[in-house]
Coordinates of C-alpha atoms and ligand atoms in Angstrom, one line a residue:
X1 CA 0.0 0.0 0.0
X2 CA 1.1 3.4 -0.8
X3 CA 1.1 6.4 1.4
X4 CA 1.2 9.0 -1.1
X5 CA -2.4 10.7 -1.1
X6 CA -2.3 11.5 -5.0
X7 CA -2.2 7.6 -5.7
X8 CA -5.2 6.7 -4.0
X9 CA -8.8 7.5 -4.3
X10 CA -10.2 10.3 -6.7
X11 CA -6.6 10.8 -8.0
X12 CA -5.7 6.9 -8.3
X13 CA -4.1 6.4 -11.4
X14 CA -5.4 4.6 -14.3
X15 CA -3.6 1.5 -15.9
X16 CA -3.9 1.5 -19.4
X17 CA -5.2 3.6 -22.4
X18 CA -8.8 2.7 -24.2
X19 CA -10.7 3.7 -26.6
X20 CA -15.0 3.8 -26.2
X21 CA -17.3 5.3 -29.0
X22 CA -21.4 5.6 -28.7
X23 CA -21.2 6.9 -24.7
X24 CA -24.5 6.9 -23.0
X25 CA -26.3 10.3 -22.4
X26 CA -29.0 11.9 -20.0
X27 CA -30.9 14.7 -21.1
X28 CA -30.0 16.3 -24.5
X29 CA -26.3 17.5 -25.1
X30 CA -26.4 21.2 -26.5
X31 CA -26.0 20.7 -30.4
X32 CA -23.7 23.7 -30.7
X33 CA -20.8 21.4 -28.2
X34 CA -19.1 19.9 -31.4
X35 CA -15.8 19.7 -30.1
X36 CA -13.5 18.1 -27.6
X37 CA -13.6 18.6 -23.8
X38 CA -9.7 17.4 -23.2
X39 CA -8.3 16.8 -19.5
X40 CA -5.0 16.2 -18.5
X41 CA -3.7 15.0 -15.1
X42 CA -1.2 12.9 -13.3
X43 CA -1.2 9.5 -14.4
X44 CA 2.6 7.4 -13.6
X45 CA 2.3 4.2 -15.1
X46 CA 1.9 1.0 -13.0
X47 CA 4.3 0.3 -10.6
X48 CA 5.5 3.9 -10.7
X49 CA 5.7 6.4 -7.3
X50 CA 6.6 9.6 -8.3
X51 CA 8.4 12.2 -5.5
X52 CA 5.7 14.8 -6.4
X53 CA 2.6 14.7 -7.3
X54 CA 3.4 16.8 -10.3
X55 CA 5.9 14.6 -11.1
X56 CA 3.8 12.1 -12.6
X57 CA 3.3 11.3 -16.3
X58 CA 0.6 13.4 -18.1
X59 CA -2.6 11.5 -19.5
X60 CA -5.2 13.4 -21.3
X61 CA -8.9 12.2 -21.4
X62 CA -11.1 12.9 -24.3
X63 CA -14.4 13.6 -24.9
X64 CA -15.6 13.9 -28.0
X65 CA -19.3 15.5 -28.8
X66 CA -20.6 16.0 -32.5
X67 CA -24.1 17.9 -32.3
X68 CA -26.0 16.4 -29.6
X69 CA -24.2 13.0 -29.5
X70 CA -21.6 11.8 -27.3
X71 CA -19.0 10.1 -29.8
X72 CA -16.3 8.8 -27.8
X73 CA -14.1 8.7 -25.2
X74 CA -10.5 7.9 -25.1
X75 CA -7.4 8.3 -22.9
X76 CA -3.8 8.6 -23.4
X77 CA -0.3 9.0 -22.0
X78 CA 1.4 12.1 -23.1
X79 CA 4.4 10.1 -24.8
X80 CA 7.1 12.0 -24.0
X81 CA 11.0 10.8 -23.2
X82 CA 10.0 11.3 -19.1
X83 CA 7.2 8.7 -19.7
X84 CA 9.9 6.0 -20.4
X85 CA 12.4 7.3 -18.0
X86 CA 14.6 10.3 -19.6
X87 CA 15.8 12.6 -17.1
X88 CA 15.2 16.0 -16.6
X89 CA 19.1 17.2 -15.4
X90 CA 21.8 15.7 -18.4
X91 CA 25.0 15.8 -18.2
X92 CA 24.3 19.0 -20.7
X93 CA 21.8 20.6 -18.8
X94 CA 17.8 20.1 -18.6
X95 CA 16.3 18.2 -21.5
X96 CA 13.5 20.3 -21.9
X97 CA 11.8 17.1 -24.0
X98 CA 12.2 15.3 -20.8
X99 CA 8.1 15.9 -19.9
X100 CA 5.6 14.8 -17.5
X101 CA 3.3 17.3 -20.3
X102 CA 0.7 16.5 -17.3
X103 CA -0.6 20.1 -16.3
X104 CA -3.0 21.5 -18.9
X105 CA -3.6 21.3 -22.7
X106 CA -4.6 23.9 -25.0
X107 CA -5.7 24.6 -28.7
X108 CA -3.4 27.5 -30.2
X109 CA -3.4 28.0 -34.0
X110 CA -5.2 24.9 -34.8
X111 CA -2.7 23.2 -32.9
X112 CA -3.3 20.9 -29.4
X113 CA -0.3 21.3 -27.0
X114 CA -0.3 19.4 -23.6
X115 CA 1.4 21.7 -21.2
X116 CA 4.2 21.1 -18.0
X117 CA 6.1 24.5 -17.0
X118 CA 9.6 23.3 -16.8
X119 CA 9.4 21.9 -20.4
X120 CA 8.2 22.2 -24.5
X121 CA 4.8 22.0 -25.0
X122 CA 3.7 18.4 -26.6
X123 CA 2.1 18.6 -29.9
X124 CA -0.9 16.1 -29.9
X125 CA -3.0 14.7 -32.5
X126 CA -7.3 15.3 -32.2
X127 CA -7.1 12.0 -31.4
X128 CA -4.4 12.3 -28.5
X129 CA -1.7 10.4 -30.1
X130 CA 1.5 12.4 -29.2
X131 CA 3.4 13.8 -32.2
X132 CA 6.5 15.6 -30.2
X133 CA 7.6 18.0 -28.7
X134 CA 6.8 21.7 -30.3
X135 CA 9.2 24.6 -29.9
X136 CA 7.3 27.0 -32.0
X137 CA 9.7 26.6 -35.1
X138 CA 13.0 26.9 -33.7
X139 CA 11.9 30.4 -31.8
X140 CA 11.7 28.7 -27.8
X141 CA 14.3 27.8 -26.2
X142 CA 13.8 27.8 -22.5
X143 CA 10.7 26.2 -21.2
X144 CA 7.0 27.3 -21.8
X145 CA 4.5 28.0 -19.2
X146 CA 1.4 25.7 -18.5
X147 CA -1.4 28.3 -18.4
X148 CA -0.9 30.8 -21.8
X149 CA -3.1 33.4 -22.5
X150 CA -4.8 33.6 -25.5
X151 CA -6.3 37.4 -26.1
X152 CA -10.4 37.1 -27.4
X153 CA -10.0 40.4 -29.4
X154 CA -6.6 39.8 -31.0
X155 CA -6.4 35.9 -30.9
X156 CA -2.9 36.5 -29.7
X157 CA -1.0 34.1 -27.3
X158 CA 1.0 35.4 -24.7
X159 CA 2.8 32.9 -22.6
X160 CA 6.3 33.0 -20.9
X161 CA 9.2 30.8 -20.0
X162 CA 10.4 31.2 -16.3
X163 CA 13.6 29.5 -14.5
X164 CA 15.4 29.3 -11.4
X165 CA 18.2 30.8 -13.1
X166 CA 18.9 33.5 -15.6
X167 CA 17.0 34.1 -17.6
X168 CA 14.5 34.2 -15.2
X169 CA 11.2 35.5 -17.2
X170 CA 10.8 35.7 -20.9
X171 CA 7.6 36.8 -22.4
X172 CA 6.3 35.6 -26.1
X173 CA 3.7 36.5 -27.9
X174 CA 2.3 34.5 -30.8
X175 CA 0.3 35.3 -33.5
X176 CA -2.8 33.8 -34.2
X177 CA -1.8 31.3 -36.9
X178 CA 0.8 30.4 -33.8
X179 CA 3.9 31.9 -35.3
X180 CA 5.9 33.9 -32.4
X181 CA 6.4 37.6 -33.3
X182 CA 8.2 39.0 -29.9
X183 CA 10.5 37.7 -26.9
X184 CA 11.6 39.6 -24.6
X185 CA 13.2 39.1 -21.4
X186 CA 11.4 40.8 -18.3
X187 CA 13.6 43.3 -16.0
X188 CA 13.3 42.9 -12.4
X189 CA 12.3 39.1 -12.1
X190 CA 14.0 37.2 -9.8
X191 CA 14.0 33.1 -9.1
X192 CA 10.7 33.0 -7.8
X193 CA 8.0 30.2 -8.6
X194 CA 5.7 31.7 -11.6
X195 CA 2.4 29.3 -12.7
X196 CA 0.2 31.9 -14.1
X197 CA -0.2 35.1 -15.3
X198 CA -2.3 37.4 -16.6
X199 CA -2.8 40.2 -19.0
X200 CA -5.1 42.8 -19.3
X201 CA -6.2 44.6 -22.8
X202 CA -2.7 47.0 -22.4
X203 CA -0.5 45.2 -19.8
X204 CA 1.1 42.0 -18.9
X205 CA 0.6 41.2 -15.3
X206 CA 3.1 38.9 -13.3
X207 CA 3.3 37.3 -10.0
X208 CA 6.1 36.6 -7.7
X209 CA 4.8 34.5 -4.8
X210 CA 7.2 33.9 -1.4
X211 CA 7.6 30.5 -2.9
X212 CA 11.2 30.5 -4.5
X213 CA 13.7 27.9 -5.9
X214 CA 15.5 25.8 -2.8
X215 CA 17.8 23.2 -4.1
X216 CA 17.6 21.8 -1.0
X217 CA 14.4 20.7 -1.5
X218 CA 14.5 16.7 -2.9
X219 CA 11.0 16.0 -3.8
X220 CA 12.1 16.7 -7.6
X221 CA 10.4 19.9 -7.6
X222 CA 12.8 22.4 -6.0
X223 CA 10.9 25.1 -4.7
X224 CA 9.9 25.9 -1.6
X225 CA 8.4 28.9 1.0
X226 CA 10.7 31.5 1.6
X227 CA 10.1 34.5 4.3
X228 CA 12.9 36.4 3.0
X229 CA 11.1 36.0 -0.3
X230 CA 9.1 39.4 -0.6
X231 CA 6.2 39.2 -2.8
X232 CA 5.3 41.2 -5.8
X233 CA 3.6 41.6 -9.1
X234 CA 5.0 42.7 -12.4
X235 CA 3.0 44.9 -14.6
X236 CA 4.2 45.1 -17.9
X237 CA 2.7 47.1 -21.0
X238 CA 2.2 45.3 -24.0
X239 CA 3.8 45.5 -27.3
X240 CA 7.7 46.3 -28.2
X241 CA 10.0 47.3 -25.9
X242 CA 7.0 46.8 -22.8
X243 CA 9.7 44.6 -20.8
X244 CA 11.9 47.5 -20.0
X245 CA 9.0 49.5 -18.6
X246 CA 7.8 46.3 -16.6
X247 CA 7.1 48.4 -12.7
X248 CA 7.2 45.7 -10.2
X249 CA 5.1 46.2 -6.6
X250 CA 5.7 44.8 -3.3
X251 CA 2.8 43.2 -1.8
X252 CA 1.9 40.9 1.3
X253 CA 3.2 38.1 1.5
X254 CA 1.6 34.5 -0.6
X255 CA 1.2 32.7 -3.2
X256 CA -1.3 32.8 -6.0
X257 CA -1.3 29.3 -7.6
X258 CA -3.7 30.4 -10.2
X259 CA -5.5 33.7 -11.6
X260 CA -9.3 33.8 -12.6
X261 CA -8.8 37.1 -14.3
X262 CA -7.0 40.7 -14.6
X263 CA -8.5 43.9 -16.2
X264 CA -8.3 47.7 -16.4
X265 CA -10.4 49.5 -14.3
X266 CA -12.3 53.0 -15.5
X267 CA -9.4 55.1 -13.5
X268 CA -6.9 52.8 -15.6
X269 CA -5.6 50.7 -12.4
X270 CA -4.8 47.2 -12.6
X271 CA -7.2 44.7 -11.1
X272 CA -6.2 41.2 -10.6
X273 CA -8.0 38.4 -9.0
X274 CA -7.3 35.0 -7.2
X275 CA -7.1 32.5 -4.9
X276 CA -4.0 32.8 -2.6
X277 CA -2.9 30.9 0.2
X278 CA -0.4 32.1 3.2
X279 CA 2.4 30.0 4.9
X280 CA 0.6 28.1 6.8
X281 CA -1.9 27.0 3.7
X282 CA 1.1 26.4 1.7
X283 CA 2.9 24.2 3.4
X284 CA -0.1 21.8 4.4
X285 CA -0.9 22.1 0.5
X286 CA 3.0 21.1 -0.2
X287 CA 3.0 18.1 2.2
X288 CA 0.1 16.7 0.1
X289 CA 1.7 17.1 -2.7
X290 CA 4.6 14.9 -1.9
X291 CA 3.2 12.8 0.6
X292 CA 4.4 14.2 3.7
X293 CA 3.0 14.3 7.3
X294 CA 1.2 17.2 8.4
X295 CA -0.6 17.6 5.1
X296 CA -4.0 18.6 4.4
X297 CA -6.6 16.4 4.2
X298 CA -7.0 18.0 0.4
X299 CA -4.7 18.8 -2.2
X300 CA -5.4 22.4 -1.8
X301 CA -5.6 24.1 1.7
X302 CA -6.4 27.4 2.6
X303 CA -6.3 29.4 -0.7
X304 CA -8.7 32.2 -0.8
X305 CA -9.8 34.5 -3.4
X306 CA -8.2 37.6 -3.2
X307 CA -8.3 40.8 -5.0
X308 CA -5.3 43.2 -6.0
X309 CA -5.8 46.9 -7.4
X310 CA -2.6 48.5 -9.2
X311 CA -2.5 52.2 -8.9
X312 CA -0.1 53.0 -11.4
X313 CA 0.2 56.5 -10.8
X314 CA 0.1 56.4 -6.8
X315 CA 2.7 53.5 -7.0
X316 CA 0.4 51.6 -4.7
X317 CA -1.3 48.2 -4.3
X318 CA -4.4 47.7 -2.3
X319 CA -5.4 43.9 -1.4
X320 CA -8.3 42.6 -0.1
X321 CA -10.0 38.9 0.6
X322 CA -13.1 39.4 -1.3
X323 CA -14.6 35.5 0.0
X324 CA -13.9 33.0 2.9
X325 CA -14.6 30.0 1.2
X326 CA -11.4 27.9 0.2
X327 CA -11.0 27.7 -3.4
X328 CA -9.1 26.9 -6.4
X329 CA -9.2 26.5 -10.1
X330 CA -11.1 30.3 -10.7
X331 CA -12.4 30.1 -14.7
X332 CA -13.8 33.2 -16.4
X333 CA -16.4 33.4 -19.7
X334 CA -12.5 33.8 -21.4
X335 CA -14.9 36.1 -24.0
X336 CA -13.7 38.3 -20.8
X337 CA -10.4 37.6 -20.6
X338 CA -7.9 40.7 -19.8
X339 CA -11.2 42.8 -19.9
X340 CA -13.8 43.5 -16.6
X341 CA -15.7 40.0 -15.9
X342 CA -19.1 40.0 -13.7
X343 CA -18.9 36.0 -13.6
X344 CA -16.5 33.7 -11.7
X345 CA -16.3 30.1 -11.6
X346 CA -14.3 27.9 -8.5
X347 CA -14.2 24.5 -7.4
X348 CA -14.4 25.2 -3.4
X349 CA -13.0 22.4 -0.9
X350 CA -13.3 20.9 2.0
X351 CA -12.1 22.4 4.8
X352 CA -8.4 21.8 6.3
X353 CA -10.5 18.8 8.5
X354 CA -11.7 17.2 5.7
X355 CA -15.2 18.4 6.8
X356 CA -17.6 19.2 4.0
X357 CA -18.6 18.7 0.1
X358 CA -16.7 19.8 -2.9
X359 CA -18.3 22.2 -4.6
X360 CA -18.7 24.6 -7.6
X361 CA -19.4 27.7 -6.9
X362 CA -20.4 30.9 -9.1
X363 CA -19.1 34.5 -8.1
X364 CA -21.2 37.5 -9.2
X365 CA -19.3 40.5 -9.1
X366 CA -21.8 43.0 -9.9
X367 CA -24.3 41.7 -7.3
X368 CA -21.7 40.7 -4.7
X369 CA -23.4 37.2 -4.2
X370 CA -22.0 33.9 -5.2
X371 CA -24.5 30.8 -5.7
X372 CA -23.1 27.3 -4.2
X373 CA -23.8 24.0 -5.4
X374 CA -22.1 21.2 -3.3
X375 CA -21.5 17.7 -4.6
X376 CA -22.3 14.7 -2.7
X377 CA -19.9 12.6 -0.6
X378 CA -17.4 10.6 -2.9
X379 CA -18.2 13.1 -5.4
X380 CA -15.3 15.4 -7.2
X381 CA -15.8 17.7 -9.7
X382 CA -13.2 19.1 -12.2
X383 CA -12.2 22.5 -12.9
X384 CA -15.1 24.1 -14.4
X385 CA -14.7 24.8 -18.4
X386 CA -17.4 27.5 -19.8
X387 CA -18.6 27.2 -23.0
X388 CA -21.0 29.7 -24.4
X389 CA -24.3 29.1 -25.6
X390 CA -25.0 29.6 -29.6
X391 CA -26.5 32.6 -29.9
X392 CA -26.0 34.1 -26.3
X393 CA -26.2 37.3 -25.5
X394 CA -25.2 37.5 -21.3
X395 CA -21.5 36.9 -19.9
X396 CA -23.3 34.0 -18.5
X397 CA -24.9 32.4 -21.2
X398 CA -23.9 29.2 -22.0
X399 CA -22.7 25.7 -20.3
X400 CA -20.1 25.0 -17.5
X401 CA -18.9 21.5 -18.3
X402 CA -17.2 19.1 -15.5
X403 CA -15.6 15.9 -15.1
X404 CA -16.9 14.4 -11.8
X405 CA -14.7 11.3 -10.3
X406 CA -17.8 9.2 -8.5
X407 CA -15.3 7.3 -5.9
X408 CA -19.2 5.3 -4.9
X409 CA -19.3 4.2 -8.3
X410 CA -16.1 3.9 -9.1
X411 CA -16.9 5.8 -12.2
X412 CA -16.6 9.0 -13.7
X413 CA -19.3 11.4 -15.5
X414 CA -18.9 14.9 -17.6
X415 CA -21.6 17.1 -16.3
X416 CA -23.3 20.4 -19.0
X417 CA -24.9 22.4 -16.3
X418 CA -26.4 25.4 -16.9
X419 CA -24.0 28.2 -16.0
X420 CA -26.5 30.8 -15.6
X421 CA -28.3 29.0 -12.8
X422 CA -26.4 26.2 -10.6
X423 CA -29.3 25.3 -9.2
X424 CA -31.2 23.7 -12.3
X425 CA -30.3 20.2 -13.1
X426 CA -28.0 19.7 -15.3
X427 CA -28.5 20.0 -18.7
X428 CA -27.1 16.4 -19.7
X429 CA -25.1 13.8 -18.4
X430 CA -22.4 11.6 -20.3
X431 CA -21.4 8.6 -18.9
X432 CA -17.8 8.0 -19.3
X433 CA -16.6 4.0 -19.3
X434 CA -13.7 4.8 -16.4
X435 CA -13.4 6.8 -13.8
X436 CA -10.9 9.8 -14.9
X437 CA -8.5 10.2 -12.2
X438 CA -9.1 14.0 -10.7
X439 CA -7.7 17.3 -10.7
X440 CA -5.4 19.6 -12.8
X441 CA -6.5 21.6 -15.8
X442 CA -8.6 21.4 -19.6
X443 CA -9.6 23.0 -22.3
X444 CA -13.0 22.8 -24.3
X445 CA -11.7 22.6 -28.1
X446 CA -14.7 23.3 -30.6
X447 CA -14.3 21.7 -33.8
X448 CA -14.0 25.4 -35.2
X449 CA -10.8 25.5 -34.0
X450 CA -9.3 22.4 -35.4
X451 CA -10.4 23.2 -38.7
Ligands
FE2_501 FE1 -2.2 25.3 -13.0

């Protein structure tokens, strides 16, 4: 029996890849969801106890929906060197085609890349077969962040490459057809652990957590909470020459994991939004991740959403806790992305104790309310994806789609709820032939894209 927590239960691996077509489904799937919903997560292979959690070999799930019919479902290992061994450290320095590719996975150009921060994206087929590792024609040469942004009114990506050493930050952005028109290393940034970012319609916003590269730490992933570490953000305006009139800002100390959304304000200040989690959180969050004692009793402890307005002009930051719930795994309408959002989608948890349900929750802005609805026991739900409806009209219009391990059942489901109203049942239910093991991050890949 195994100790580690991310090898047991919703976030058990799964043994082999399969293949299922004709998937059963309750109510009526939306006819406009042509696409792919595409997960990845941690999946070692048999036999195989990774140090981390995030050190485990990337498997995407697949499910594939063609006007109101639920086609097929199929899972995959991310085939990458690191699958069958390769080392990260060489004796010439990181192989950065040495991948778990296990965080996220994207569509950019018409192109499906699974995602790991320290590495080269991982070009896969539309039916998850892995084609190689993708370096964006020659132009990257450092490693590629997990969570890119991809602007809705330009269709540009911006993503960056960050490192322990120099260079520490380097921002790309890439055209819409995915060719990369501008690198440019960022000023200022220092050693510090970087997983998202944001941008807003003019600026490119940063974080620097107090979480910071410790080669003492032996779990594989060397970082770890520093109190010497100050905490900042990095706001950087866009286009040429932005990165040597980045301003960076001291603020509280934390660590924001992940960013739902940033925007300019009407007085032009920077507004970023988040979960973050203190010392304390951290640490318990950590020990989970590799197994430790004194860990959580979830993945995720004691990150709450938090709110961070840039006064460019005054030089100051103010921050506030804008929820007490414990949350993770913020998604936007990303119609809204880098632009003022009313709507925000988390998955909340259970408390440090272990006491209560999973549960999505919806965050309205404008009204200041937020609308809960809690999963039953033995019931996890994925990051929530939002898809919008054909035709709709309100930020909220369309579907929130789900991946919900069932640990009673031994089973997973997707779930197309209704994202203007939690409370209605949801719209349809696909039944998937395994359960899919849980957490980390996916995309919803409309066959628009691919084409
Ligand atoms: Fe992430």
């Amino acid at each position: 029996m195994t100790s580690k927590p991310y090898l047991t239960g919703h976030y058990a691996p799964v043994v082999d890849e399969i293949s299922a077509t004709g998937l059963t489904v309750e109510g009526a799937l939306p006819p406009e969801l042509t696409g792919r919903l595409i997960r990845n997560s941690h999946n070692p292979k048999p036999g195989v106890t990774p140090t981390h959690w995030f050190k485990g070999s990337g498997m995407v799930h697949g499910i594939r929906l063609r006007e109101g019919r639920a086609e097929w479902y199929r899972n995959r290992w991310v085939h990458t060197p690191a699958l069958d061994g390769a080392p990260y450290m060489t004796e010439h320095g990181p192989d950065l085609s040495a991948s778990t590719a296990g965080t996220h996975v994207i569509e950019h150009g018409g192109r499906l890349l699974a995602l790991c921060e320290a590495n080269l994206p991982f070009e896969l087929t539309p039916d998850l077969e892995t084609v190689g590792p993708f370096d964006w024609n020659g132009k990257l040469t450092s490693a590629m962040t997990a969570h890119p942004k991809e602007d809705p009114v330009t269709g540009e990506l911006h993503f960056f490459g960050s490192s322990p050493l120099p260079p520490y930050l380097i921002h790309h952005v890439a055209s819409p057809d995915g060719r990369v028109l501008d690198s440019q290393e960022v000023p200022g940034a220092g050693p510090a652990l970087k997983h998202d970012f944001a941008i807003t319609a003019h600026h490119v916003v940063f974080l620097e957590g107090s979480v910071t590269f410790d080669p003492t730490e032996h779990s594989g992933i060397p970082y770890a909470w520093s109190d010497a570490q100050a905490s900042r953000i990095g706001v950087m305006p866009r286009g040429a020459g932005g990165a040597q009139r980045v301003r960076w800002f001291e603020i509280g100390q934390g660590y924001a994991m992940h960013l739902a959304n940033a925007y300019e304000d009407a007085r032009g200040r920077i507004v970023i939004e988040g979960p973050s989690v203190g010392r304390a959180g951290w640490q318990r969050s950590w020990n989970w991740w590799v197994g430790a004692p004194d860990r959580g009793a979830e993945p995720n402890s004691g990150s709450r959403s938090r709110r961070w307005t840039v006064d460019m002009a005054a030089g100051t930051v103010r921050e506030e806790d804008t929820d007490d719930l414990v949350v993770e795994f913020p998604t936007i309408n990303d119609a809204y992305l880098g632009r003022a959002h009313r709507y925000q989608y988390a998955l909340s948890f259970p408390d440090d104790l272990g006491v209560g349900n999973h549960t999505l929750v919806k965050y309205d802005r404008a009204a200041g309310t937020r609308q809960l609805l809690p999963f039953g026991t033995g019931q996890l739900p994925s990051e929530a994806v939002f898809v919008p409806a054909a035709g709709g009209t309100s930020e909220d219009d369309g579907y929130l789609l789900s991946v919900v391990s069932d640990l009673n059942a031994d089973a997973s489901r997707l779930v197309v709820l209704d994202a203007s109203d939690l409370s209605l049942p949801p719209v349809a239910t696909v039944h998937l032939p395994r359960r899919v093991p849980a957490m980390i991050h996916g995309s919803w890949i409309p066959d628009t894209d691919l084409a």
